[in-house]
Amino acid sequence: MYNSIMVKRGAERSVIRELFEYGNRRKAEIGAENVFDFSIGNPSAPVPEELERFLQANRGGHGYTSAPGLFPVRKAVSDYIRTSFGVPMSEELVYMTCGASSSIVITLTAALNAGEEVIVPAPFFPEYAVFIEEAGGVLVSVPTDENFHLDLGAIGRAITEKTRAILLNSPNNPTGAIYTEAEMYALGRLLDGYSGRPQGPILLLADEPYRELVYGAAPVYPMKVYDHTVVLYSFSKSLSLAGERIGYIAISPQCYGAQELFAAVCGAGRRHGYVCAPALFQRAVASCLGKCADLGMYRANRDLLFGALSDMGYACIVPEGAFYLFVKSPEPDAVAFAERAKKYELLLVPSDSFGVKGYVRISYCVERAVIERSLPAFRALIGEYGG
Ligand code: PLP
């Protein structure tokens, strides 16, 4: 009777959300302090002081804005990109959105013709599959190397006449990998080889909600390595604002058909009924561009968790950025392992919906005390495997 595809989308499991809801139920049953909820990337660091000050001092201005956003805000974002990353940018090519998810949905809707392919290095954020398919595209999953970095050979082999875009996420959810400058430039050169195609170049769509969340060198700005780039940004993680829904799309002025793509972005925003991004938060984020919530807290969590779990015998890769630890499941079936972890009130996300098997993701953007309290549970869990 109703749209069967949407009924299916609504009914099918988002493993992360399901675990998050399970955690909320469990907390109500046995007390929040007894549940070790590592399910969702919901930042717990306080928002930066600059943002706090802005929100206290600013009231009003809650009306509609123009669809791409308030002009001074778009200009502030454009100036920030130009001066911080040394790339050309124009406020005319910045579109304010309701976070990374809407940046991705809008851009895919704008860019894809029916049946076109989007290459995505795996593992990847599970919602990509929904976003790409609902935009009429086909997700082409490409493996990464043993350290979860780009496998350029595999990407090259995956390119076809129908490839419209490659969707990258660095720092990466769920692995914490940051693609190096060298591999990003190499990717740029690979994609450059297809720039003269009659159907237009391959777009590089850079999903960047974790750009500032890095524990070493900052990732290269993707517009530097390749002209036909669109940055899909969100303030959800950097400013601990995930529930407020604010981000932007920035199209490189050097991108093929940049004006036409921007027009299509406006059309896609309209089609999805976004109207405009939240007015107060447009102004709020413009007041603290480049600022970040307490990274020290996430670094301390990373070091504590990585050190403790490695000592216990878990195999994990040091996250270079973001706030996720990707841990090898001690049994081949990560779903079974995550289910077993629930016995100890440990909520870990199995990697299957990220497009790879055999791992679990631990989201460590929680209070340190949660990690400290959880360690005996992790020890008991690995004990079941003789660890
Ligand atoms: N992209 C990636 C890689 C993410 O990890 C997330 C959220 O966890 C999103 C997009 C969605 O972010 P937002 O809350 O800004 O929509």
mmCIF file of C-alpha atoms and ligand atoms in Angstrom:
data_model
loop_
_atom_site.group_PDB
_atom_site.id
_atom_site.type_symbol
_atom_site.label_atom_id
_atom_site.label_comp_id
_atom_site.label_asym_id
_atom_site.label_seq_id
_atom_site.Cartn_x
_atom_site.Cartn_y
_atom_site.Cartn_z
ATOM 1 C CA MET A 1 0.000 0.000 0.000
ATOM 2 C CA TYR A 2 2.799 2.413 0.887
ATOM 3 C CA ASN A 3 6.168 2.878 -0.788
ATOM 4 C CA SER A 4 7.602 -0.603 -0.381
ATOM 5 C CA ILE A 5 11.213 0.484 -0.803
ATOM 6 C CA MET A 6 10.866 3.001 2.000
ATOM 7 C CA VAL A 7 9.032 0.506 4.203
ATOM 8 C CA LYS A 8 11.991 -1.834 3.698
ATOM 9 C CA ARG A 9 14.522 0.929 4.407
ATOM 10 C CA GLY A 10 12.695 1.795 7.616
ATOM 11 C CA ALA A 11 12.352 -1.786 8.747
ATOM 12 C CA GLU A 12 15.811 -3.052 7.922
ATOM 13 C CA ARG A 13 18.425 -2.912 10.633
ATOM 14 C CA SER A 14 20.890 -0.068 11.034
ATOM 15 C CA VAL A 15 23.132 -2.165 13.232
ATOM 16 C CA ILE A 16 24.634 0.886 14.954
ATOM 17 C CA ARG A 17 21.275 2.459 15.761
ATOM 18 C CA GLU A 18 19.823 -0.845 16.902
ATOM 19 C CA LEU A 19 22.695 -1.378 19.299
ATOM 20 C CA PHE A 20 22.396 2.214 20.530
ATOM 21 C CA GLU A 21 18.672 1.675 21.282
ATOM 22 C CA TYR A 22 19.453 -1.663 22.935
ATOM 23 C CA GLY A 23 22.019 0.184 25.106
ATOM 24 C CA ASN A 24 19.429 2.767 26.147
ATOM 25 C CA ARG A 25 17.010 0.014 27.160
ATOM 26 C CA ARG A 26 19.731 -1.831 29.035
ATOM 27 C CA LYS A 27 20.821 1.364 30.861
ATOM 28 C CA ALA A 28 17.220 1.845 32.032
ATOM 29 C CA GLU A 29 17.142 -1.769 33.275
ATOM 30 C CA ILE A 30 20.485 -2.128 35.050
ATOM 31 C CA GLY A 31 21.798 1.432 35.446
ATOM 32 C CA ALA A 32 23.820 3.492 32.992
ATOM 33 C CA GLU A 33 27.074 2.879 34.874
ATOM 34 C CA ASN A 34 26.790 -0.861 34.211
ATOM 35 C CA VAL A 35 26.542 -0.640 30.424
ATOM 36 C CA PHE A 36 29.626 -0.034 28.292
ATOM 37 C CA ASP A 37 28.119 1.581 25.279
ATOM 38 C CA PHE A 38 30.692 1.887 22.468
ATOM 39 C CA SER A 39 28.047 1.716 19.770
ATOM 40 C CA ILE A 40 27.640 5.169 18.268
ATOM 41 C CA GLY A 41 29.905 8.073 17.336
ATOM 42 C CA ASN A 42 28.124 10.535 19.599
ATOM 43 C CA PRO A 43 30.820 12.957 20.809
ATOM 44 C CA SER A 44 30.942 13.429 24.585
ATOM 45 C CA ALA A 45 33.571 16.209 24.696
ATOM 46 C CA PRO A 46 32.040 19.567 25.674
ATOM 47 C CA VAL A 47 31.533 22.032 22.829
ATOM 48 C CA PRO A 48 34.416 24.536 22.427
ATOM 49 C CA GLU A 49 34.229 27.656 24.609
ATOM 50 C CA GLU A 50 33.850 29.925 21.572
ATOM 51 C CA LEU A 51 30.668 28.098 20.624
ATOM 52 C CA GLU A 52 29.352 28.150 24.173
ATOM 53 C CA ARG A 53 29.932 31.931 24.310
ATOM 54 C CA PHE A 54 28.195 32.432 20.962
ATOM 55 C CA LEU A 55 25.147 30.437 22.029
ATOM 56 C CA GLN A 56 24.858 32.354 25.306
ATOM 57 C CA ALA A 57 25.172 35.754 23.638
ATOM 58 C CA ASN A 58 22.987 35.189 20.586
ATOM 59 C CA ARG A 59 19.247 34.918 20.514
ATOM 60 C CA GLY A 60 16.789 35.416 17.688
ATOM 61 C CA GLY A 61 17.385 35.128 13.961
ATOM 62 C CA HIS A 62 15.357 31.943 13.731
ATOM 63 C CA GLY A 63 13.685 32.671 10.397
ATOM 64 C CA TYR A 64 14.297 30.971 7.049
ATOM 65 C CA THR A 65 17.600 31.708 5.389
ATOM 66 C CA SER A 66 18.209 31.492 1.664
ATOM 67 C CA ALA A 67 18.411 27.846 0.611
ATOM 68 C CA PRO A 68 22.218 27.640 0.227
ATOM 69 C CA GLY A 69 22.642 29.462 3.550
ATOM 70 C CA LEU A 70 23.291 32.943 4.925
ATOM 71 C CA PHE A 71 25.640 34.759 2.582
ATOM 72 C CA PRO A 72 28.056 35.982 5.330
ATOM 73 C CA VAL A 73 28.261 32.396 6.615
ATOM 74 C CA ARG A 74 29.016 30.994 3.164
ATOM 75 C CA LYS A 75 31.632 33.715 2.749
ATOM 76 C CA ALA A 76 33.201 32.903 6.121
ATOM 77 C CA VAL A 77 33.393 29.198 5.162
ATOM 78 C CA SER A 78 34.841 30.032 1.755
ATOM 79 C CA ASP A 79 37.456 32.407 3.280
ATOM 80 C CA TYR A 80 38.332 29.764 5.851
ATOM 81 C CA ILE A 81 38.920 27.087 3.206
ATOM 82 C CA ARG A 82 40.964 29.450 1.033
ATOM 83 C CA THR A 83 43.210 30.740 3.785
ATOM 84 C CA SER A 84 43.593 27.543 5.827
ATOM 85 C CA PHE A 85 44.197 25.115 2.998
ATOM 86 C CA GLY A 86 45.621 27.351 0.269
ATOM 87 C CA VAL A 87 43.107 26.362 -2.402
ATOM 88 C CA PRO A 88 40.800 28.530 -4.505
ATOM 89 C CA MET A 89 37.226 28.714 -3.202
ATOM 90 C CA SER A 90 34.193 30.879 -3.791
ATOM 91 C CA GLU A 91 31.260 31.578 -1.480
ATOM 92 C CA GLU A 92 29.095 30.973 -4.554
ATOM 93 C CA LEU A 93 30.058 27.291 -4.373
ATOM 94 C CA VAL A 94 29.383 26.761 -0.656
ATOM 95 C CA TYR A 95 26.028 25.297 0.366
ATOM 96 C CA MET A 96 25.115 24.982 4.060
ATOM 97 C CA THR A 97 23.541 21.648 5.027
ATOM 98 C CA CYS A 98 22.094 19.684 7.934
ATOM 99 C CA GLY A 99 25.354 17.757 8.571
ATOM 100 C CA ALA A 100 27.416 15.266 6.606
ATOM 101 C CA SER A 101 24.524 12.920 5.886
ATOM 102 C CA SER A 102 22.602 15.625 4.083
ATOM 103 C CA SER A 103 25.801 16.870 2.403
ATOM 104 C CA ILE A 104 26.267 13.359 0.990
ATOM 105 C CA VAL A 105 22.628 12.762 0.044
ATOM 106 C CA ILE A 106 22.326 16.132 -1.687
ATOM 107 C CA THR A 107 25.611 15.800 -3.587
ATOM 108 C CA LEU A 108 24.899 12.251 -4.738
ATOM 109 C CA THR A 109 21.414 13.244 -5.877
ATOM 110 C CA ALA A 110 22.927 16.213 -7.691
ATOM 111 C CA ALA A 111 25.718 14.287 -9.385
ATOM 112 C CA LEU A 112 24.420 10.822 -10.247
ATOM 113 C CA ASN A 113 22.490 9.756 -13.289
ATOM 114 C CA ALA A 114 20.554 6.499 -12.957
ATOM 115 C CA GLY A 115 22.820 3.461 -12.749
ATOM 116 C CA GLU A 116 26.084 5.376 -12.343
ATOM 117 C CA GLU A 117 28.689 3.917 -10.044
ATOM 118 C CA VAL A 118 30.311 5.275 -6.920
ATOM 119 C CA ILE A 119 33.560 3.655 -5.806
ATOM 120 C CA VAL A 120 33.883 3.352 -2.041
ATOM 121 C CA PRO A 121 36.954 1.967 -0.285
ATOM 122 C CA ALA A 122 35.868 -0.596 2.336
ATOM 123 C CA PRO A 123 35.336 -0.529 5.233
ATOM 124 C CA PHE A 124 32.946 2.423 4.962
ATOM 125 C CA PHE A 125 30.187 4.232 6.873
ATOM 126 C CA PRO A 126 27.179 1.910 6.400
ATOM 127 C CA GLU A 127 24.719 4.654 5.464
ATOM 128 C CA TYR A 128 26.655 5.214 2.231
ATOM 129 C CA ALA A 129 24.844 2.211 0.779
ATOM 130 C CA VAL A 130 21.426 3.746 1.448
ATOM 131 C CA PHE A 131 22.495 7.203 0.256
ATOM 132 C CA ILE A 132 24.021 5.941 -3.013
ATOM 133 C CA GLU A 133 21.219 3.529 -3.886
ATOM 134 C CA GLU A 134 18.485 6.066 -3.129
ATOM 135 C CA ALA A 135 20.256 8.561 -5.399
ATOM 136 C CA GLY A 136 19.898 5.991 -8.181
ATOM 137 C CA GLY A 137 23.523 4.891 -8.072
ATOM 138 C CA VAL A 138 25.424 1.673 -7.526
ATOM 139 C CA LEU A 139 27.937 1.305 -4.688
ATOM 140 C CA VAL A 140 31.142 -0.356 -5.879
ATOM 141 C CA SER A 141 32.999 -1.546 -2.806
ATOM 142 C CA VAL A 142 36.774 -1.707 -3.229
ATOM 143 C CA PRO A 143 39.068 -3.338 -0.671
ATOM 144 C CA THR A 144 41.765 -1.349 1.142
ATOM 145 C CA ASP A 145 45.222 -2.732 1.984
ATOM 146 C CA GLU A 146 46.178 -4.591 5.177
ATOM 147 C CA ASN A 147 46.473 -1.257 7.066
ATOM 148 C CA PHE A 148 43.141 -0.024 5.698
ATOM 149 C CA HIS A 149 44.860 2.455 3.382
ATOM 150 C CA LEU A 150 43.990 2.972 -0.281
ATOM 151 C CA ASP A 151 44.697 0.170 -2.715
ATOM 152 C CA LEU A 152 45.167 2.189 -5.885
ATOM 153 C CA GLY A 153 45.443 -0.917 -8.031
ATOM 154 C CA ALA A 154 42.045 -2.086 -6.819
ATOM 155 C CA ILE A 155 40.555 1.387 -7.356
ATOM 156 C CA GLY A 156 41.953 1.519 -10.886
ATOM 157 C CA ARG A 157 40.483 -1.883 -11.693
ATOM 158 C CA ALA A 158 37.075 -0.813 -10.356
ATOM 159 C CA ILE A 159 36.779 2.220 -12.665
ATOM 160 C CA THR A 160 34.344 1.730 -15.544
ATOM 161 C CA GLU A 161 32.546 3.953 -18.038
ATOM 162 C CA LYS A 162 29.782 4.273 -15.468
ATOM 163 C CA THR A 163 31.990 5.521 -12.639
ATOM 164 C CA ARG A 164 30.728 8.965 -11.646
ATOM 165 C CA ALA A 165 32.515 9.400 -8.314
ATOM 166 C CA ILE A 166 34.744 8.001 -5.624
ATOM 167 C CA LEU A 167 33.557 8.609 -2.076
ATOM 168 C CA LEU A 168 36.398 8.867 0.465
ATOM 169 C CA ASN A 169 36.354 9.295 4.209
ATOM 170 C CA SER A 170 39.630 10.249 5.896
ATOM 171 C CA PRO A 171 40.123 10.197 8.885
ATOM 172 C CA ASN A 172 38.108 7.064 8.499
ATOM 173 C CA ASN A 173 35.118 5.666 10.284
ATOM 174 C CA PRO A 174 35.500 2.807 11.301
ATOM 175 C CA THR A 175 39.284 2.264 11.050
ATOM 176 C CA GLY A 176 40.771 5.607 12.167
ATOM 177 C CA ALA A 177 43.074 5.503 9.111
ATOM 178 C CA ILE A 178 44.183 8.775 7.516
ATOM 179 C CA TYR A 179 45.149 8.468 3.876
ATOM 180 C CA THR A 180 48.675 9.832 3.441
ATOM 181 C CA GLU A 181 49.561 12.805 1.280
ATOM 182 C CA ALA A 182 51.449 10.475 -1.070
ATOM 183 C CA GLU A 183 48.515 8.117 -1.560
ATOM 184 C CA MET A 184 46.100 11.023 -2.019
ATOM 185 C CA TYR A 185 48.328 12.615 -4.698
ATOM 186 C CA ALA A 186 48.653 9.210 -6.348
ATOM 187 C CA LEU A 187 44.867 8.899 -6.324
ATOM 188 C CA GLY A 188 44.631 12.376 -7.868
ATOM 189 C CA ARG A 189 46.984 11.313 -10.675
ATOM 190 C CA LEU A 190 44.998 8.128 -11.242
ATOM 191 C CA LEU A 191 41.720 10.052 -11.497
ATOM 192 C CA ASP A 192 43.332 12.714 -13.712
ATOM 193 C CA GLY A 193 43.807 9.977 -16.275
ATOM 194 C CA TYR A 194 40.013 9.903 -16.758
ATOM 195 C CA SER A 195 39.433 13.679 -16.895
ATOM 196 C CA GLY A 196 39.000 13.805 -20.648
ATOM 197 C CA ARG A 197 36.119 11.334 -20.811
ATOM 198 C CA PRO A 198 33.043 12.386 -22.832
ATOM 199 C CA GLN A 199 30.886 11.703 -19.789
ATOM 200 C CA GLY A 200 33.042 14.085 -17.704
ATOM 201 C CA PRO A 201 35.693 13.428 -15.062
ATOM 202 C CA ILE A 202 35.299 11.241 -12.010
ATOM 203 C CA LEU A 203 34.315 13.320 -8.976
ATOM 204 C CA LEU A 204 36.235 12.984 -5.730
ATOM 205 C CA LEU A 205 33.676 13.296 -2.943
ATOM 206 C CA ALA A 206 35.524 13.804 0.343
ATOM 207 C CA ASP A 207 33.379 13.082 3.388
ATOM 208 C CA GLU A 208 35.262 14.978 6.091
ATOM 209 C CA PRO A 209 33.464 15.024 9.445
ATOM 210 C CA TYR A 210 36.667 13.998 11.245
ATOM 211 C CA ARG A 211 39.119 16.410 9.526
ATOM 212 C CA GLU A 212 40.181 18.095 12.782
ATOM 213 C CA LEU A 213 40.173 14.893 14.850
ATOM 214 C CA VAL A 214 43.746 13.801 14.160
ATOM 215 C CA TYR A 215 46.521 12.605 16.473
ATOM 216 C CA GLY A 216 49.418 13.380 14.126
ATOM 217 C CA ALA A 217 49.867 15.237 10.853
ATOM 218 C CA ALA A 218 46.695 16.758 9.386
ATOM 219 C CA PRO A 219 45.327 15.065 6.262
ATOM 220 C CA VAL A 220 46.055 16.802 2.954
ATOM 221 C CA TYR A 221 43.130 18.914 1.748
ATOM 222 C CA PRO A 222 41.566 16.882 -1.066
ATOM 223 C CA MET A 223 41.086 19.894 -3.362
ATOM 224 C CA LYS A 224 44.892 20.166 -3.456
ATOM 225 C CA VAL A 225 45.343 16.752 -5.003
ATOM 226 C CA TYR A 226 42.575 16.792 -7.599
ATOM 227 C CA ASP A 227 40.499 19.485 -9.311
ATOM 228 C CA HIS A 228 37.163 17.704 -9.542
ATOM 229 C CA THR A 229 36.608 17.584 -5.803
ATOM 230 C CA VAL A 230 33.634 18.263 -3.572
ATOM 231 C CA VAL A 231 34.147 18.461 0.199
ATOM 232 C CA LEU A 232 31.246 17.171 2.285
ATOM 233 C CA TYR A 233 31.756 18.632 5.719
ATOM 234 C CA SER A 234 29.999 18.371 9.055
ATOM 235 C CA PHE A 235 30.485 20.105 12.406
ATOM 236 C CA SER A 236 28.858 17.133 14.202
ATOM 237 C CA LYS A 237 32.104 15.671 15.472
ATOM 238 C CA SER A 238 34.594 18.557 15.536
ATOM 239 C CA LEU A 239 32.307 20.817 17.567
ATOM 240 C CA SER A 240 30.410 18.047 19.411
ATOM 241 C CA LEU A 241 27.208 19.188 17.721
ATOM 242 C CA ALA A 242 25.870 15.949 16.259
ATOM 243 C CA GLY A 243 22.269 16.541 17.318
ATOM 244 C CA GLU A 244 22.080 20.090 15.968
ATOM 245 C CA ARG A 245 22.582 19.105 12.297
ATOM 246 C CA ILE A 246 24.930 21.511 10.580
ATOM 247 C CA GLY A 247 27.553 21.137 7.860
ATOM 248 C CA TYR A 248 28.320 22.267 4.320
ATOM 249 C CA ILE A 249 29.105 21.246 0.768
ATOM 250 C CA ALA A 250 32.076 23.010 -0.855
ATOM 251 C CA ILE A 251 32.602 22.505 -4.581
ATOM 252 C CA SER A 252 36.081 23.269 -5.874
ATOM 253 C CA PRO A 253 35.959 26.152 -8.402
ATOM 254 C CA GLN A 254 38.288 23.971 -10.480
ATOM 255 C CA CYS A 255 35.741 21.175 -10.641
ATOM 256 C CA TYR A 256 34.385 20.410 -14.094
ATOM 257 C CA GLY A 257 30.993 22.159 -14.477
ATOM 258 C CA ALA A 258 31.213 23.612 -10.960
ATOM 259 C CA GLN A 259 28.351 26.086 -11.536
ATOM 260 C CA GLU A 260 26.113 23.428 -13.010
ATOM 261 C CA LEU A 261 26.911 21.079 -10.129
ATOM 262 C CA PHE A 262 26.060 23.856 -7.657
ATOM 263 C CA ALA A 263 22.732 24.385 -9.427
ATOM 264 C CA ALA A 264 22.099 20.650 -9.160
ATOM 265 C CA VAL A 265 22.996 20.764 -5.451
ATOM 266 C CA CYS A 266 20.380 23.498 -4.979
ATOM 267 C CA GLY A 267 17.895 21.356 -6.910
ATOM 268 C CA ALA A 268 18.678 18.279 -4.829
ATOM 269 C CA GLY A 269 18.333 20.218 -1.566
ATOM 270 C CA ARG A 270 14.927 21.340 -2.786
ATOM 271 C CA ARG A 271 13.904 17.859 -3.844
ATOM 272 C CA HIS A 272 14.730 16.501 -0.399
ATOM 273 C CA GLY A 273 12.872 19.356 1.278
ATOM 274 C CA TYR A 274 15.768 20.662 3.352
ATOM 275 C CA VAL A 275 14.642 24.283 2.777
ATOM 276 C CA CYS A 276 17.732 25.635 4.578
ATOM 277 C CA ALA A 277 20.214 24.594 7.251
ATOM 278 C CA PRO A 278 19.369 25.608 10.862
ATOM 279 C CA ALA A 279 19.717 29.405 10.995
ATOM 280 C CA LEU A 280 21.135 29.806 14.502
ATOM 281 C CA PHE A 281 23.718 27.094 13.948
ATOM 282 C CA GLN A 282 24.785 28.508 10.604
ATOM 283 C CA ARG A 283 25.824 31.649 12.462
ATOM 284 C CA ALA A 284 27.195 29.679 15.403
ATOM 285 C CA VAL A 285 29.604 27.576 13.328
ATOM 286 C CA ALA A 286 30.756 30.618 11.366
ATOM 287 C CA SER A 287 31.911 32.077 14.686
ATOM 288 C CA CYS A 288 34.259 29.160 15.370
ATOM 289 C CA LEU A 289 35.497 27.742 12.070
ATOM 290 C CA GLY A 290 38.540 25.521 12.532
ATOM 291 C CA LYS A 291 37.929 25.133 16.277
ATOM 292 C CA CYS A 292 37.680 21.684 17.788
ATOM 293 C CA ALA A 293 36.298 20.137 20.950
ATOM 294 C CA ASP A 294 38.840 18.665 23.383
ATOM 295 C CA LEU A 295 40.985 16.420 21.238
ATOM 296 C CA GLY A 296 43.174 15.636 24.253
ATOM 297 C CA MET A 297 40.300 13.716 25.774
ATOM 298 C CA TYR A 298 39.930 11.494 22.706
ATOM 299 C CA ARG A 299 43.687 10.974 22.491
ATOM 300 C CA ALA A 300 43.777 9.886 26.140
ATOM 301 C CA ASN A 301 40.843 7.519 25.506
ATOM 302 C CA ARG A 302 42.558 6.109 22.436
ATOM 303 C CA ASP A 303 45.812 5.498 24.296
ATOM 304 C CA LEU A 304 44.079 3.915 27.273
ATOM 305 C CA LEU A 305 41.876 1.636 25.190
ATOM 306 C CA PHE A 306 44.470 0.695 22.590
ATOM 307 C CA GLY A 307 47.108 -0.025 25.249
ATOM 308 C CA ALA A 308 44.805 -2.042 27.497
ATOM 309 C CA LEU A 309 43.207 -4.077 24.725
ATOM 310 C CA SER A 310 46.534 -4.829 23.039
ATOM 311 C CA ASP A 311 47.952 -6.010 26.398
ATOM 312 C CA MET A 312 44.957 -8.312 26.803
ATOM 313 C CA GLY A 313 45.647 -9.898 23.415
ATOM 314 C CA TYR A 314 43.185 -8.111 21.158
ATOM 315 C CA ALA A 315 44.604 -7.251 17.730
ATOM 316 C CA CYS A 316 43.940 -3.613 16.896
ATOM 317 C CA ILE A 317 45.390 -0.950 14.626
ATOM 318 C CA VAL A 318 46.406 2.412 16.164
ATOM 319 C CA PRO A 319 43.817 4.964 15.029
ATOM 320 C CA GLU A 320 45.491 7.962 13.352
ATOM 321 C CA GLY A 321 42.350 10.051 13.629
ATOM 322 C CA ALA A 322 38.596 10.047 14.402
ATOM 323 C CA PHE A 323 37.495 8.222 17.573
ATOM 324 C CA TYR A 324 37.033 4.601 16.587
ATOM 325 C CA LEU A 325 39.124 1.543 17.353
ATOM 326 C CA PHE A 326 38.795 -1.273 14.829
ATOM 327 C CA VAL A 327 39.530 -4.557 16.517
ATOM 328 C CA LYS A 328 39.936 -7.987 14.974
ATOM 329 C CA SER A 329 37.268 -10.357 16.162
ATOM 330 C CA PRO A 330 38.835 -13.347 17.952
ATOM 331 C CA GLU A 331 36.381 -15.571 16.056
ATOM 332 C CA PRO A 332 35.724 -15.328 12.297
ATOM 333 C CA ASP A 333 32.091 -14.306 12.788
ATOM 334 C CA ALA A 334 32.160 -10.747 14.194
ATOM 335 C CA VAL A 335 28.375 -10.758 14.627
ATOM 336 C CA ALA A 336 28.655 -13.754 16.957
ATOM 337 C CA PHE A 337 31.529 -12.062 18.804
ATOM 338 C CA ALA A 338 29.567 -8.817 19.275
ATOM 339 C CA GLU A 339 26.615 -10.865 20.517
ATOM 340 C CA ARG A 340 28.862 -12.604 23.032
ATOM 341 C CA ALA A 341 30.225 -9.205 24.152
ATOM 342 C CA LYS A 342 26.687 -8.210 25.117
ATOM 343 C CA LYS A 343 26.821 -10.789 27.916
ATOM 344 C CA TYR A 344 29.395 -8.480 29.513
ATOM 345 C CA GLU A 345 27.321 -5.392 28.683
ATOM 346 C CA LEU A 346 29.906 -4.403 26.053
ATOM 347 C CA LEU A 347 28.235 -2.851 23.016
ATOM 348 C CA LEU A 348 30.527 -3.286 20.007
ATOM 349 C CA VAL A 349 29.490 -2.889 16.366
ATOM 350 C CA PRO A 350 30.320 -5.852 14.099
ATOM 351 C CA SER A 351 32.055 -4.803 10.883
ATOM 352 C CA ASP A 352 29.778 -6.606 8.414
ATOM 353 C CA SER A 353 27.655 -3.547 7.624
ATOM 354 C CA PHE A 354 30.860 -1.536 7.059
ATOM 355 C CA GLY A 355 31.541 -3.778 4.081
ATOM 356 C CA VAL A 356 34.179 -6.081 5.651
ATOM 357 C CA LYS A 357 33.941 -9.115 7.872
ATOM 358 C CA GLY A 358 35.807 -10.150 10.992
ATOM 359 C CA TYR A 359 36.159 -6.929 13.018
ATOM 360 C CA VAL A 360 34.262 -4.890 15.575
ATOM 361 C CA ARG A 361 34.202 -1.107 15.901
ATOM 362 C CA ILE A 362 34.609 0.475 19.319
ATOM 363 C CA SER A 363 33.494 4.086 19.453
ATOM 364 C CA TYR A 364 35.654 5.695 22.161
ATOM 365 C CA CYS A 365 34.202 9.220 22.192
ATOM 366 C CA VAL A 366 32.806 8.356 25.625
ATOM 367 C CA GLU A 367 33.769 9.534 29.087
ATOM 368 C CA ARG A 368 37.057 8.047 30.248
ATOM 369 C CA ALA A 369 35.343 6.452 33.258
ATOM 370 C CA VAL A 370 33.282 4.270 30.884
ATOM 371 C CA ILE A 371 36.467 2.881 29.359
ATOM 372 C CA GLU A 372 38.044 2.347 32.788
ATOM 373 C CA ARG A 373 34.991 0.497 34.074
ATOM 374 C CA SER A 374 34.768 -1.598 30.906
ATOM 375 C CA LEU A 375 38.271 -3.083 31.024
ATOM 376 C CA PRO A 376 37.440 -6.043 33.302
ATOM 377 C CA ALA A 377 34.601 -6.900 30.903
ATOM 378 C CA PHE A 378 36.970 -6.830 27.908
ATOM 379 C CA ARG A 379 39.361 -9.071 29.853
ATOM 380 C CA ALA A 380 36.632 -11.567 30.704
ATOM 381 C CA LEU A 381 35.451 -11.568 27.075
ATOM 382 C CA ILE A 382 38.839 -12.412 25.603
ATOM 383 C CA GLY A 383 39.223 -15.001 28.351
ATOM 384 C CA GLU A 384 36.481 -16.965 26.634
ATOM 385 C CA TYR A 385 38.864 -17.370 23.686
ATOM 386 C CA GLY A 386 41.783 -18.434 25.880
ATOM 387 C CA GLY A 387 43.296 -14.887 25.897
HETATM 388 N N1 PLP B 1 30.061 10.239 7.374
HETATM 389 C C1 PLP B 1 30.760 9.538 8.275
HETATM 390 C C2 PLP B 1 32.002 8.869 7.853
HETATM 391 C C3 PLP B 1 30.315 9.422 9.593
HETATM 392 O O1 PLP B 1 31.020 8.708 10.471
HETATM 393 C C4 PLP B 1 29.105 10.052 9.960
HETATM 394 C C5 PLP B 1 28.571 9.925 11.313
HETATM 395 O O2 PLP B 1 29.013 9.176 12.142
HETATM 396 C C6 PLP B 1 28.429 10.787 8.981
HETATM 397 C C7 PLP B 1 28.928 10.858 7.707
HETATM 398 C C8 PLP B 1 27.161 11.500 9.304
HETATM 399 O O3 PLP B 1 27.462 12.641 10.052
HETATM 400 P P1 PLP B 1 26.363 13.747 10.383
HETATM 401 O O4 PLP B 1 25.997 13.567 11.813
HETATM 402 O O5 PLP B 1 27.087 15.044 10.228
HETATM 403 O O6 PLP B 1 25.252 13.593 9.456
#
